PDB file of C-alpha atoms in Angstrom:
ATOM      1  CA  MET A 155      17.872 -19.827  -0.413  1.00 51.00           C
ATOM      2  CA  GLY A 156      15.842 -16.462  -0.641  1.00 79.00           C
ATOM      3  CA  VAL A 157      16.351 -13.630  -2.970  1.00 84.00           C
ATOM      4  CA  ASP A 158      19.553 -11.372  -1.944  1.00 85.00           C
ATOM      5  CA  ARG A 159      19.264  -8.564  -4.971  1.00 87.00           C
ATOM      6  CA  VAL A 160      16.659  -6.898  -7.109  1.00 89.00           C
ATOM      7  CA  VAL A 161      16.720  -6.006 -10.906  1.00 90.00           C
ATOM      8  CA  THR A 162      13.903  -3.800 -12.175  1.00 92.00           C
ATOM      9  CA  VAL A 163      13.335  -1.918 -15.429  1.00 93.00           C
ATOM     10  CA  ASP A 164      12.532   1.755 -15.893  1.00 91.00           C
ATOM     11  CA  LEU A 165       9.868   2.029 -12.780  1.00 89.00           C
ATOM     12  CA  HIS A 166       7.071   4.075 -13.432  1.00 83.00           C
ATOM     13  CA  CYS A 167       7.899   5.764  -9.824  1.00 79.00           C
ATOM     14  CA  GLY A 168      11.267   5.347  -8.429  1.00 73.00           C
ATOM     15  CA  GLN A 169       9.455   4.977  -4.718  1.00 75.00           C
ATOM     16  CA  ILE A 170       8.861   1.950  -5.603  1.00 81.00           C
ATOM     17  CA  GLN A 171      12.253   0.229  -4.463  1.00 79.00           C
ATOM     18  CA  GLY A 172      11.398   1.814  -0.868  1.00 76.00           C
ATOM     19  CA  PHE A 173       9.468  -1.707  -0.716  1.00 81.00           C
ATOM     20  CA  PHE A 174      12.450  -4.027  -0.809  1.00 83.00           C
ATOM     21  CA  ARG A 175      13.689  -3.741   2.560  1.00 80.00           C
ATOM     22  CA  ASN A 176      17.274  -4.894   3.606  1.00 83.00           C
ATOM     23  CA  MET A 177      17.532  -5.690   0.231  1.00 86.00           C
ATOM     24  CA  PRO A 178      19.329  -3.370  -2.926  1.00 87.00           C
ATOM     25  CA  VAL A 179      17.672  -2.628  -5.844  1.00 89.00           C
ATOM     26  CA  ASP A 180      19.128  -2.073  -9.542  1.00 89.00           C
ATOM     27  CA  ASN A 181      16.460   0.405 -11.331  1.00 89.00           C
ATOM     28  CA  LEU A 182      17.633  -0.063 -14.943  1.00 92.00           C
ATOM     29  CA  VAL A 183      17.229   2.728 -18.283  1.00 91.00           C
ATOM     30  CA  MET A 184      16.616   2.076 -21.475  1.00 94.00           C
ATOM     31  CA  VAL A 185      18.715   5.641 -22.186  1.00 94.00           C
ATOM     32  CA  PRO A 186      21.999   3.901 -23.640  1.00 92.00           C
ATOM     33  CA  GLU A 187      20.251   2.194 -26.190  1.00 95.00           C
ATOM     34  CA  PHE A 188      17.677   4.628 -27.300  1.00 97.00           C
ATOM     35  CA  CYS A 189      20.381   7.428 -27.829  1.00 96.00           C
ATOM     36  CA  LYS A 190      22.414   4.659 -29.965  1.00 96.00           C
ATOM     37  CA  TYR A 191      19.362   4.930 -31.913  1.00 98.00           C
ATOM     38  CA  ILE A 192      18.895   8.353 -31.889  1.00 98.00           C
ATOM     39  CA  HIS A 193      22.861   8.865 -32.950  1.00 97.00           C
ATOM     40  CA  SER A 194      22.114   6.824 -36.109  1.00 97.00           C
ATOM     41  CA  CYS A 195      19.015   8.291 -36.970  1.00 98.00           C
ATOM     42  CA  PRO A 196      20.371  10.554 -40.310  1.00 97.00           C
ATOM     43  CA  TRP A 197      18.110  13.907 -39.437  1.00 97.00           C
ATOM     44  CA  PHE A 198      20.238  13.849 -35.640  1.00 98.00           C
ATOM     45  CA  ASP A 199      21.799  17.278 -34.991  1.00 97.00           C
ATOM     46  CA  LYS A 200      23.031  17.299 -31.663  1.00 97.00           C
ATOM     47  CA  THR A 201      22.348  21.315 -32.232  1.00 97.00           C
ATOM     48  CA  LYS A 202      19.202  21.384 -33.079  1.00 98.00           C
ATOM     49  CA  THR A 203      17.874  18.828 -30.680  1.00 98.00           C
ATOM     50  CA  VAL A 204      16.183  19.311 -28.193  1.00 98.00           C
ATOM     51  CA  VAL A 205      14.932  16.452 -25.427  1.00 98.00           C
ATOM     52  CA  VAL A 206      11.434  17.080 -23.583  1.00 98.00           C
ATOM     53  CA  SER A 207      10.638  15.595 -20.781  1.00 96.00           C
ATOM     54  CA  PRO A 208       6.737  15.028 -20.675  1.00 93.00           C
ATOM     55  CA  ASP A 209       5.942  16.157 -17.167  1.00 89.00           C
ATOM     56  CA  ALA A 210       8.246  17.618 -13.973  1.00 86.00           C
ATOM     57  CA  GLY A 211       8.893  13.733 -12.560  1.00 86.00           C
ATOM     58  CA  GLY A 212      10.749  12.571 -15.793  1.00 91.00           C
ATOM     59  CA  VAL A 213      13.508  15.884 -15.763  1.00 93.00           C
ATOM     60  CA  GLU A 214      15.972  13.520 -14.368  1.00 91.00           C
ATOM     61  CA  ARG A 215      15.630  11.056 -17.326  1.00 93.00           C
ATOM     62  CA  ALA A 216      15.442  13.794 -19.755  1.00 96.00           C
ATOM     63  CA  THR A 217      18.528  15.126 -17.957  1.00 95.00           C
ATOM     64  CA  THR A 218      20.134  11.731 -18.396  1.00 93.00           C
ATOM     65  CA  MET A 219      19.373  10.965 -22.540  1.00 96.00           C
ATOM     66  CA  ALA A 220      20.488  14.901 -23.263  1.00 97.00           C
ATOM     67  CA  ASP A 221      23.801  14.535 -21.473  1.00 95.00           C
ATOM     68  CA  ARG A 222      24.441  11.143 -23.435  1.00 95.00           C
ATOM     69  CA  LEU A 223      23.383  12.972 -27.015  1.00 97.00           C
ATOM     70  CA  GLU A 224      24.504  16.557 -26.110  1.00 96.00           C
ATOM     71  CA  ALA A 225      21.595  17.608 -27.530  1.00 97.00           C
ATOM     72  CA  SER A 226      20.868  21.869 -26.924  1.00 93.00           C
ATOM     73  CA  HIS A 227      18.659  21.577 -23.990  1.00 96.00           C
ATOM     74  CA  ILE A 228      15.901  20.734 -22.386  1.00 97.00           C
ATOM     75  CA  VAL A 229      12.085  21.403 -22.674  1.00 97.00           C
ATOM     76  CA  THR A 230       9.833  20.353 -20.032  1.00 96.00           C
ATOM     77  CA  ILE A 231       6.268  20.083 -20.066  1.00 95.00           C
ATOM     78  CA  LEU A 232       3.829  21.211 -17.442  1.00 90.00           C
ATOM     79  CA  LYS A 233       0.109  19.329 -17.504  1.00 79.00           C
ATOM     80  CA  ARG A 234      -2.518  20.020 -15.033  1.00 73.00           C
ATOM     81  CA  ARG A 235      -5.166  17.208 -14.760  1.00 65.00           C
ATOM     82  CA  LYS A 236      -8.631  17.638 -14.327  1.00 64.00           C
ATOM     83  CA  GLU A 237      -8.602  13.777 -12.675  1.00 64.00           C
ATOM     84  CA  ALA A 238      -6.750  10.751 -12.899  1.00 58.00           C
ATOM     85  CA  GLY A 239      -5.666  10.512 -16.710  1.00 56.00           C
ATOM     86  CA  LYS A 240      -7.003  13.364 -17.942  1.00 63.00           C
ATOM     87  CA  VAL A 241      -4.986  16.303 -19.453  1.00 63.00           C
ATOM     88  CA  ASP A 242      -6.836  19.603 -18.336  1.00 68.00           C
ATOM     89  CA  SER A 243      -4.770  21.850 -20.196  1.00 79.00           C
ATOM     90  CA  MET A 244      -0.542  21.516 -21.394  1.00 87.00           C
ATOM     91  CA  GLU A 245       2.163  24.296 -21.634  1.00 89.00           C
ATOM     92  CA  THR A 246       6.144  24.006 -22.410  1.00 91.00           C
ATOM     93  CA  VAL A 247       9.026  25.428 -20.519  1.00 91.00           C
ATOM     94  CA  GLY A 248      11.795  25.908 -22.721  1.00 94.00           C
ATOM     95  CA  ASN A 249      11.968  26.754 -26.751  1.00 95.00           C
ATOM     96  CA  VAL A 250      10.970  24.613 -29.341  1.00 97.00           C
ATOM     97  CA  GLN A 251      10.976  26.569 -32.663  1.00 97.00           C
ATOM     98  CA  GLY A 252      13.356  24.839 -35.063  1.00 98.00           C
ATOM     99  CA  TYR A 253      14.240  22.147 -33.160  1.00 98.00           C
ATOM    100  CA  SER A 254      14.085  18.121 -32.916  1.00 98.00           C
ATOM    101  CA  CYS A 255      12.346  17.164 -30.349  1.00 98.00           C
ATOM    102  CA  ILE A 256      12.928  13.836 -28.807  1.00 98.00           C
ATOM    103  CA  ILE A 257      10.123  12.860 -25.819  1.00 98.00           C
ATOM    104  CA  VAL A 258      11.772  10.675 -23.157  1.00 98.00           C
ATOM    105  CA  ASP A 259       8.916   8.987 -21.142  1.00 97.00           C
ATOM    106  CA  ASP A 260       9.273   5.527 -19.080  1.00 95.00           C
ATOM    107  CA  MET A 261       6.033   4.410 -20.860  1.00 96.00           C
ATOM    108  CA  VAL A 262       3.209   5.041 -23.327  1.00 97.00           C
ATOM    109  CA  ASP A 263      -0.408   3.702 -22.323  1.00 96.00           C
ATOM    110  CA  THR A 264      -3.511   4.837 -24.483  1.00 96.00           C
ATOM    111  CA  GLY A 265      -0.967   7.758 -26.309  1.00 96.00           C
ATOM    112  CA  GLY A 266      -3.508  10.112 -25.675  1.00 93.00           C
ATOM    113  CA  THR A 267      -0.968  12.171 -23.541  1.00 92.00           C
ATOM    114  CA  LEU A 268       1.691  11.803 -25.863  1.00 96.00           C
ATOM    115  CA  ILE A 269      -0.413  12.660 -28.720  1.00 96.00           C
ATOM    116  CA  LYS A 270      -1.289  16.096 -26.993  1.00 94.00           C
ATOM    117  CA  ALA A 271       2.462  16.711 -26.023  1.00 96.00           C
ATOM    118  CA  CYS A 272       3.433  16.126 -29.464  1.00 97.00           C
ATOM    119  CA  SER A 273       0.396  18.616 -30.916  1.00 97.00           C
ATOM    120  CA  LEU A 274       1.327  21.169 -27.834  1.00 96.00           C
ATOM    121  CA  LEU A 275       4.983  20.888 -29.952  1.00 97.00           C
ATOM    122  CA  ARG A 276       4.760  21.380 -33.159  1.00 98.00           C
ATOM    123  CA  GLU A 277       1.920  24.189 -32.666  1.00 96.00           C
ATOM    124  CA  MET A 278       5.306  25.666 -30.766  1.00 96.00           C
ATOM    125  CA  GLY A 279       7.231  25.649 -34.021  1.00 97.00           C
ATOM    126  CA  ALA A 280       8.817  22.212 -33.653  1.00 98.00           C
ATOM    127  CA  THR A 281      10.439  20.983 -36.719  1.00 98.00           C
ATOM    128  CA  ARG A 282      10.203  17.195 -35.516  1.00 98.00           C
ATOM    129  CA  VAL A 283       8.748  14.818 -32.906  1.00 98.00           C
ATOM    130  CA  VAL A 284      10.191  11.659 -31.611  1.00 98.00           C
ATOM    131  CA  ALA A 285       8.874   9.855 -28.653  1.00 98.00           C
ATOM    132  CA  CYS A 286      10.855   6.811 -26.953  1.00 98.00           C
ATOM    133  CA  ALA A 287       9.364   5.281 -24.112  1.00 98.00           C
ATOM    134  CA  THR A 288      10.764   2.136 -22.013  1.00 97.00           C
ATOM    135  CA  HIS A 289       7.764   0.010 -22.057  1.00 97.00           C
ATOM    136  CA  GLY A 290       5.044   0.304 -24.937  1.00 98.00           C
ATOM    137  CA  ILE A 291       2.194  -0.520 -23.178  1.00 97.00           C
ATOM    138  CA  LEU A 292       0.107   0.743 -25.840  1.00 98.00           C
ATOM    139  CA  THR A 293      -3.399   0.090 -24.947  1.00 97.00           C
ATOM    140  CA  ASP A 294      -6.207   0.758 -27.633  1.00 96.00           C
ATOM    141  CA  PRO A 295      -6.972   2.984 -29.052  1.00 97.00           C
ATOM    142  CA  ALA A 296      -2.981   3.599 -28.898  1.00 98.00           C
ATOM    143  CA  VAL A 297      -1.789   2.013 -31.837  1.00 98.00           C
ATOM    144  CA  GLU A 298      -5.221   4.312 -33.722  1.00 98.00           C
ATOM    145  CA  ARG A 299      -4.027   7.663 -32.478  1.00 98.00           C
ATOM    146  CA  ILE A 300      -0.442   6.803 -33.126  1.00 98.00           C
ATOM    147  CA  ASN A 301      -0.689   6.313 -36.786  1.00 98.00           C
ATOM    148  CA  GLY A 302      -3.702   9.063 -36.878  1.00 98.00           C
ATOM    149  CA  SER A 303      -1.259  11.837 -35.584  1.00 98.00           C
ATOM    150  CA  SER A 304       0.655  13.994 -38.024  1.00 98.00           C
ATOM    151  CA  ASP A 305       2.323  15.656 -35.074  1.00 98.00           C
ATOM    152  CA  LEU A 306       4.377  12.881 -34.235  1.00 98.00           C
ATOM    153  CA  ASP A 307       7.463  11.397 -36.065  1.00 98.00           C
ATOM    154  CA  GLU A 308       8.083   8.212 -34.648  1.00 98.00           C
ATOM    155  CA  LEU A 309       7.774   5.985 -31.373  1.00 98.00           C
ATOM    156  CA  VAL A 310      10.610   4.363 -30.288  1.00 98.00           C
ATOM    157  CA  VAL A 311      10.095   1.213 -27.175  1.00 98.00           C
ATOM    158  CA  SER A 312      11.773  -1.359 -26.249  1.00 98.00           C
ATOM    159  CA  ASP A 313      10.585  -5.036 -26.328  1.00 97.00           C
ATOM    160  CA  SER A 314      10.251  -5.042 -22.382  1.00 97.00           C
ATOM    161  CA  ILE A 315       6.352  -6.072 -24.099  1.00 97.00           C
ATOM    162  CA  PRO A 316       6.358  -8.118 -26.899  1.00 97.00           C
ATOM    163  CA  GLN A 317       4.958  -5.745 -30.075  1.00 97.00           C
ATOM    164  CA  GLU A 318       5.561  -8.279 -32.790  1.00 97.00           C
ATOM    165  CA  LEU A 319       1.316  -7.956 -33.369  1.00 97.00           C
ATOM    166  CA  LYS A 320       1.565  -3.724 -32.929  1.00 97.00           C
ATOM    167  CA  LEU A 321       4.514  -3.774 -35.351  1.00 98.00           C
ATOM    168  CA  LYS A 322       2.377  -5.245 -37.954  1.00 98.00           C
ATOM    169  CA  VAL A 323      -0.564  -2.456 -37.559  1.00 98.00           C
ATOM    170  CA  CYS A 324       1.773   0.676 -36.546  1.00 98.00           C
ATOM    171  CA  PRO A 325       4.439   1.716 -39.253  1.00 98.00           C
ATOM    172  CA  LYS A 326       5.510   4.371 -37.024  1.00 98.00           C
ATOM    173  CA  LEU A 327       6.579   2.165 -34.159  1.00 98.00           C
ATOM    174  CA  THR A 328      10.489   1.197 -33.929  1.00 98.00           C
ATOM    175  CA  VAL A 329      11.147  -1.454 -31.251  1.00 98.00           C
ATOM    176  CA  ARG A 330      14.867  -1.843 -29.594  1.00 98.00           C
ATOM    177  CA  SER A 331      16.108  -4.722 -27.545  1.00 97.00           C
ATOM    178  CA  ILE A 332      16.582  -4.684 -23.657  1.00 96.00           C
ATOM    179  CA  ALA A 333      18.874  -7.757 -24.115  1.00 95.00           C
ATOM    180  CA  PRO A 334      22.239  -5.506 -23.963  1.00 92.00           C
ATOM    181  CA  VAL A 335      20.896  -3.520 -20.905  1.00 93.00           C
ATOM    182  CA  LEU A 336      19.561  -7.057 -19.662  1.00 94.00           C
ATOM    183  CA  ALA A 337      23.112  -8.789 -20.208  1.00 93.00           C
ATOM    184  CA  GLY A 338      25.370  -5.919 -18.992  1.00 91.00           C
ATOM    185  CA  SER A 339      23.434  -5.716 -15.417  1.00 92.00           C
ATOM    186  CA  VAL A 340      23.552  -9.719 -15.275  1.00 92.00           C
ATOM    187  CA  THR A 341      27.637 -10.007 -16.149  1.00 93.00           C
ATOM    188  CA  ARG A 342      28.188  -6.789 -14.361  1.00 91.00           C
ATOM    189  CA  LEU A 343      26.634  -8.383 -10.665  1.00 90.00           C
ATOM    190  CA  HIS A 344      28.062 -11.426 -11.723  1.00 89.00           C
ATOM    191  CA  ASN A 345      31.448  -9.932 -11.760  1.00 91.00           C
ATOM    192  CA  GLU A 346      30.862  -7.597  -8.704  1.00 88.00           C
ATOM    193  CA  GLU A 347      31.116  -4.523 -10.813  1.00 88.00           C
ATOM    194  CA  SER A 348      29.892  -1.383 -10.552  1.00 84.00           C
ATOM    195  CA  LEU A 349      26.431  -0.931 -12.531  1.00 83.00           C
ATOM    196  CA  SER A 350      26.206   2.605 -13.011  1.00 78.00           C
ATOM    197  CA  SER A 351      29.541   2.173 -15.649  1.00 71.00           C
ATOM    198  CA  MET A 352      26.931   0.762 -18.320  1.00 73.00           C
ATOM    199  CA  PHE A 353      24.653   4.246 -17.853  1.00 71.00           C
ATOM    200  CA  ASN A 354      27.829   6.879 -17.298  1.00 68.00           C
ATOM    201  CA  ASP A 355      29.760   6.426 -20.472  1.00 59.00           C
ATOM    202  CA  LYS A 356      29.019   7.859 -23.163  1.00 57.00           C
TER     203      LYS A 356
END
């Protein structure tokens, strides 16, 4: 018996779905779980919160989160790279002065670009910077960079990658379970229901 359906979690590149020929692919996202957490934070005020896309390719993800949070608006960070993995310069498109900023991305690796983005947002007048990323790869020296940054208030990731060791050494790290997303998708697929309802409901 062969595979007849594939379920993925926040692919780094959506075009990867094209490699699965003649087979439905469902790409799940952590945005609903991140939004539940943000809603529970005492500092959250939708009128003073903006969602930040760390690059032009992440605008759709940022828009989805902003809609669920009913955030004030979306801000995009434009990056100019001098070579792969190294950012030469950054600039923002949108106002962050006096706002709490939520950066949303699919992953955080070494954290260099994230910390630069946080510094830029603070320089532009952001009052708080929280980052949400589905996959917390956190390759060295990510934890050192996160702990050493006064510009990043909190990093929220899922447990798609085990984070027990990182939690012990990174007080700014918060981990949200990916189980509700996976369980919900399995239940809906088993009952032949649409998966889109999981992400459309606020």
